Amino acid sequence: MKKFLQTTLLTLVLSLCLGIAAQAQTKAKPATKKAPAKAAQKKPESGAEAPEMKTYYMALLKRGPYQPTDTAEVNGIQRAHMAHIRQIAADGKLVMAGPFLDNGDLRGIFIFDVASLEEARALTEADPAVKAGKLILELHPWMSQRGTKLP
């Protein structure tokens, strides 16, 4: 049941993101022919407005093997985790982050705007909660329309 809820929640989050991207795309005129992925990131020369797609990196943060019970330790790890999030957001590398609210094994997400999967991995692995083993990560390249925002 827990796996079903996690899968359902992840599906809902991704559906929301894809729905927003699709809604934004319907406002632009569709391109007349398909172009390779790299070419899709450039504006068409014909003047037609096609959505500019971009690769981001999504980190799924999962419950790790180390779950401290000492309140002071838990609070210290959480403060350091939040400071790390604020810093990478201030650096312009973190587009969005947030926890899942169902207290399951899937704890939260990071969406990075960085040059590579390796850079996203390094930023996530530098998180104090990941270093402590409280969180583990699953990282995926993810494409969305550039500039898409949640309402």
mmCIF file of C-alpha atoms in Angstrom:
data_model
loop_
_atom_site.group_PDB
_atom_site.id
_atom_site.type_symbol
_atom_site.label_atom_id
_atom_site.label_comp_id
_atom_site.label_asym_id
_atom_site.label_seq_id
_atom_site.Cartn_x
_atom_site.Cartn_y
_atom_site.Cartn_z
ATOM 1 C CA MET A 1 0.000 0.000 0.000
ATOM 2 C CA LYS A 2 2.871 2.368 0.878
ATOM 3 C CA LYS A 3 4.530 1.746 -2.516
ATOM 4 C CA PHE A 4 1.197 2.359 -4.236
ATOM 5 C CA LEU A 5 0.775 5.699 -2.429
ATOM 6 C CA GLN A 6 4.355 6.713 -3.267
ATOM 7 C CA THR A 7 3.891 5.801 -6.910
ATOM 8 C CA THR A 8 0.561 7.620 -7.025
ATOM 9 C CA LEU A 9 2.038 10.751 -5.403
ATOM 10 C CA LEU A 10 5.022 10.780 -7.755
ATOM 11 C CA THR A 11 2.688 10.307 -10.722
ATOM 12 C CA LEU A 12 0.545 13.220 -9.548
ATOM 13 C CA VAL A 13 3.578 15.517 -9.113
ATOM 14 C CA LEU A 14 4.953 14.652 -12.544
ATOM 15 C CA SER A 15 1.494 14.957 -14.113
ATOM 16 C CA LEU A 16 1.114 18.418 -12.577
ATOM 17 C CA CYS A 17 4.487 19.491 -13.970
ATOM 18 C CA LEU A 18 3.740 18.040 -17.397
ATOM 19 C CA GLY A 19 0.261 19.572 -17.392
ATOM 20 C CA ILE A 20 1.694 22.998 -16.654
ATOM 21 C CA ALA A 21 4.270 22.553 -19.400
ATOM 22 C CA ALA A 22 1.565 21.408 -21.828
ATOM 23 C CA GLN A 23 -0.641 24.361 -20.919
ATOM 24 C CA ALA A 24 2.234 26.761 -21.532
ATOM 25 C CA GLN A 25 2.990 25.056 -24.849
ATOM 26 C CA THR A 26 -0.558 25.504 -26.121
ATOM 27 C CA LYS A 27 -0.090 29.272 -25.885
ATOM 28 C CA ALA A 28 2.765 29.116 -28.418
ATOM 29 C CA LYS A 29 2.323 28.283 -32.098
ATOM 30 C CA PRO A 30 3.344 24.655 -32.740
ATOM 31 C CA ALA A 31 6.422 24.039 -34.892
ATOM 32 C CA THR A 32 5.647 22.632 -38.329
ATOM 33 C CA LYS A 33 8.207 19.862 -38.225
ATOM 34 C CA LYS A 34 10.065 17.990 -35.525
ATOM 35 C CA ALA A 35 13.640 19.003 -34.867
ATOM 36 C CA PRO A 36 16.343 17.183 -32.935
ATOM 37 C CA ALA A 37 16.365 17.863 -29.171
ATOM 38 C CA LYS A 38 19.340 20.256 -29.369
ATOM 39 C CA ALA A 39 17.745 22.235 -32.172
ATOM 40 C CA ALA A 40 14.509 22.506 -30.175
ATOM 41 C CA GLN A 41 16.336 24.649 -27.640
ATOM 42 C CA LYS A 42 17.011 27.347 -30.272
ATOM 43 C CA LYS A 43 14.360 29.766 -31.492
ATOM 44 C CA PRO A 44 13.170 28.962 -35.004
ATOM 45 C CA GLU A 45 14.545 31.282 -37.685
ATOM 46 C CA SER A 46 11.180 31.464 -39.484
ATOM 47 C CA GLY A 47 9.784 33.673 -36.715
ATOM 48 C CA ALA A 48 7.335 31.027 -35.474
ATOM 49 C CA GLU A 49 7.286 30.811 -31.705
ATOM 50 C CA ALA A 50 8.028 27.281 -30.538
ATOM 51 C CA PRO A 51 8.423 26.452 -26.871
ATOM 52 C CA GLU A 52 12.016 26.430 -25.732
ATOM 53 C CA MET A 53 12.692 23.127 -23.988
ATOM 54 C CA LYS A 54 15.416 22.667 -21.406
ATOM 55 C CA THR A 55 16.893 19.758 -19.501
ATOM 56 C CA TYR A 56 16.748 20.043 -15.725
ATOM 57 C CA TYR A 57 17.778 17.441 -13.150
ATOM 58 C CA MET A 58 15.323 16.073 -10.606
ATOM 59 C CA ALA A 59 16.548 14.513 -7.387
ATOM 60 C CA LEU A 60 14.062 12.322 -5.555
ATOM 61 C CA LEU A 61 15.045 12.335 -1.891
ATOM 62 C CA LYS A 62 14.182 9.131 -0.062
ATOM 63 C CA ARG A 63 14.350 8.074 3.568
ATOM 64 C CA GLY A 64 17.907 6.939 4.269
ATOM 65 C CA PRO A 65 19.247 4.166 6.474
ATOM 66 C CA TYR A 66 20.152 6.507 9.364
ATOM 67 C CA GLN A 67 17.186 7.934 11.252
ATOM 68 C CA PRO A 68 18.431 9.625 14.430
ATOM 69 C CA THR A 69 16.133 9.716 17.438
ATOM 70 C CA ASP A 70 17.920 12.461 19.375
ATOM 71 C CA THR A 71 15.878 15.647 18.918
ATOM 72 C CA ALA A 72 18.912 17.926 18.990
ATOM 73 C CA GLU A 73 20.628 15.867 16.274
ATOM 74 C CA VAL A 74 17.490 15.738 14.113
ATOM 75 C CA ASN A 75 17.048 19.513 14.447
ATOM 76 C CA GLY A 76 20.722 20.162 13.672
ATOM 77 C CA ILE A 77 20.623 18.033 10.516
ATOM 78 C CA GLN A 78 17.393 19.747 9.431
ATOM 79 C CA ARG A 79 18.825 23.256 9.995
ATOM 80 C CA ALA A 80 21.927 22.361 7.975
ATOM 81 C CA HIS A 81 19.757 20.768 5.250
ATOM 82 C CA MET A 82 17.664 23.956 4.963
ATOM 83 C CA ALA A 83 20.771 26.177 4.929
ATOM 84 C CA HIS A 84 22.162 24.061 2.069
ATOM 85 C CA ILE A 85 18.895 24.434 0.143
ATOM 86 C CA ARG A 86 18.883 28.225 0.657
ATOM 87 C CA GLN A 87 22.508 28.473 -0.512
ATOM 88 C CA ILE A 88 22.123 26.469 -3.733
ATOM 89 C CA ALA A 89 18.901 28.380 -4.489
ATOM 90 C CA ALA A 90 20.729 31.688 -3.935
ATOM 91 C CA ASP A 91 23.454 30.427 -6.290
ATOM 92 C CA GLY A 92 20.769 29.990 -8.978
ATOM 93 C CA LYS A 93 21.256 26.219 -9.222
ATOM 94 C CA LEU A 94 18.087 25.049 -7.481
ATOM 95 C CA VAL A 95 14.845 25.816 -9.341
ATOM 96 C CA MET A 96 12.437 24.183 -6.916
ATOM 97 C CA ALA A 97 12.502 22.023 -3.803
ATOM 98 C CA GLY A 98 10.008 20.719 -1.321
ATOM 99 C CA PRO A 99 8.988 17.865 0.936
ATOM 100 C CA PHE A 100 6.291 15.278 0.354
ATOM 101 C CA LEU A 101 3.677 15.491 3.083
ATOM 102 C CA ASP A 102 2.627 11.856 3.475
ATOM 103 C CA ASN A 103 5.550 10.841 5.745
ATOM 104 C CA GLY A 104 6.426 7.962 3.409
ATOM 105 C CA ASP A 105 9.828 6.793 2.208
ATOM 106 C CA LEU A 106 9.815 9.407 -0.553
ATOM 107 C CA ARG A 107 10.728 12.557 1.401
ATOM 108 C CA GLY A 108 11.096 15.366 -1.147
ATOM 109 C CA ILE A 109 12.431 16.657 -4.459
ATOM 110 C CA PHE A 110 15.065 19.020 -5.773
ATOM 111 C CA ILE A 111 14.901 20.344 -9.342
ATOM 112 C CA PHE A 112 18.254 21.672 -10.506
ATOM 113 C CA ASP A 113 19.176 24.026 -13.334
ATOM 114 C CA VAL A 114 22.803 23.000 -13.800
ATOM 115 C CA ALA A 115 25.087 21.954 -16.647
ATOM 116 C CA SER A 116 25.216 18.212 -15.954
ATOM 117 C CA LEU A 117 23.891 15.231 -14.049
ATOM 118 C CA GLU A 118 27.255 15.063 -12.262
ATOM 119 C CA GLU A 119 26.873 18.631 -10.973
ATOM 120 C CA ALA A 120 23.352 17.883 -9.727
ATOM 121 C CA ARG A 121 24.662 14.746 -8.022
ATOM 122 C CA ALA A 122 27.492 16.684 -6.342
ATOM 123 C CA LEU A 123 25.061 19.342 -5.061
ATOM 124 C CA THR A 124 22.710 16.701 -3.668
ATOM 125 C CA GLU A 125 25.494 14.636 -2.126
ATOM 126 C CA ALA A 126 26.802 17.800 -0.410
ATOM 127 C CA ASP A 127 23.485 18.138 1.451
ATOM 128 C CA PRO A 128 24.064 17.514 5.196
ATOM 129 C CA ALA A 129 21.003 15.232 5.431
ATOM 130 C CA VAL A 130 22.368 13.090 2.584
ATOM 131 C CA LYS A 131 25.859 13.094 4.110
ATOM 132 C CA ALA A 132 24.401 11.944 7.432
ATOM 133 C CA GLY A 133 22.494 9.108 5.729
ATOM 134 C CA LYS A 134 19.108 10.529 6.740
ATOM 135 C CA LEU A 135 18.270 10.936 3.041
ATOM 136 C CA ILE A 136 19.381 9.052 -0.065
ATOM 137 C CA LEU A 137 18.890 10.243 -3.607
ATOM 138 C CA GLU A 138 17.626 9.063 -6.946
ATOM 139 C CA LEU A 139 18.576 11.441 -9.764
ATOM 140 C CA HIS A 140 17.020 11.820 -13.225
ATOM 141 C CA PRO A 141 17.411 14.206 -16.175
ATOM 142 C CA TRP A 142 14.047 15.861 -16.802
ATOM 143 C CA MET A 143 12.875 18.075 -19.657
ATOM 144 C CA SER A 144 10.393 20.903 -19.368
ATOM 145 C CA GLN A 145 9.597 24.135 -21.118
ATOM 146 C CA ARG A 146 12.031 26.861 -20.045
ATOM 147 C CA GLY A 147 10.392 29.329 -17.671
ATOM 148 C CA THR A 148 7.443 27.124 -16.710
ATOM 149 C CA LYS A 149 6.115 28.114 -13.287
ATOM 150 C CA LEU A 150 3.591 26.683 -10.899
ATOM 151 C CA PRO A 151 0.507 28.869 -10.464
#
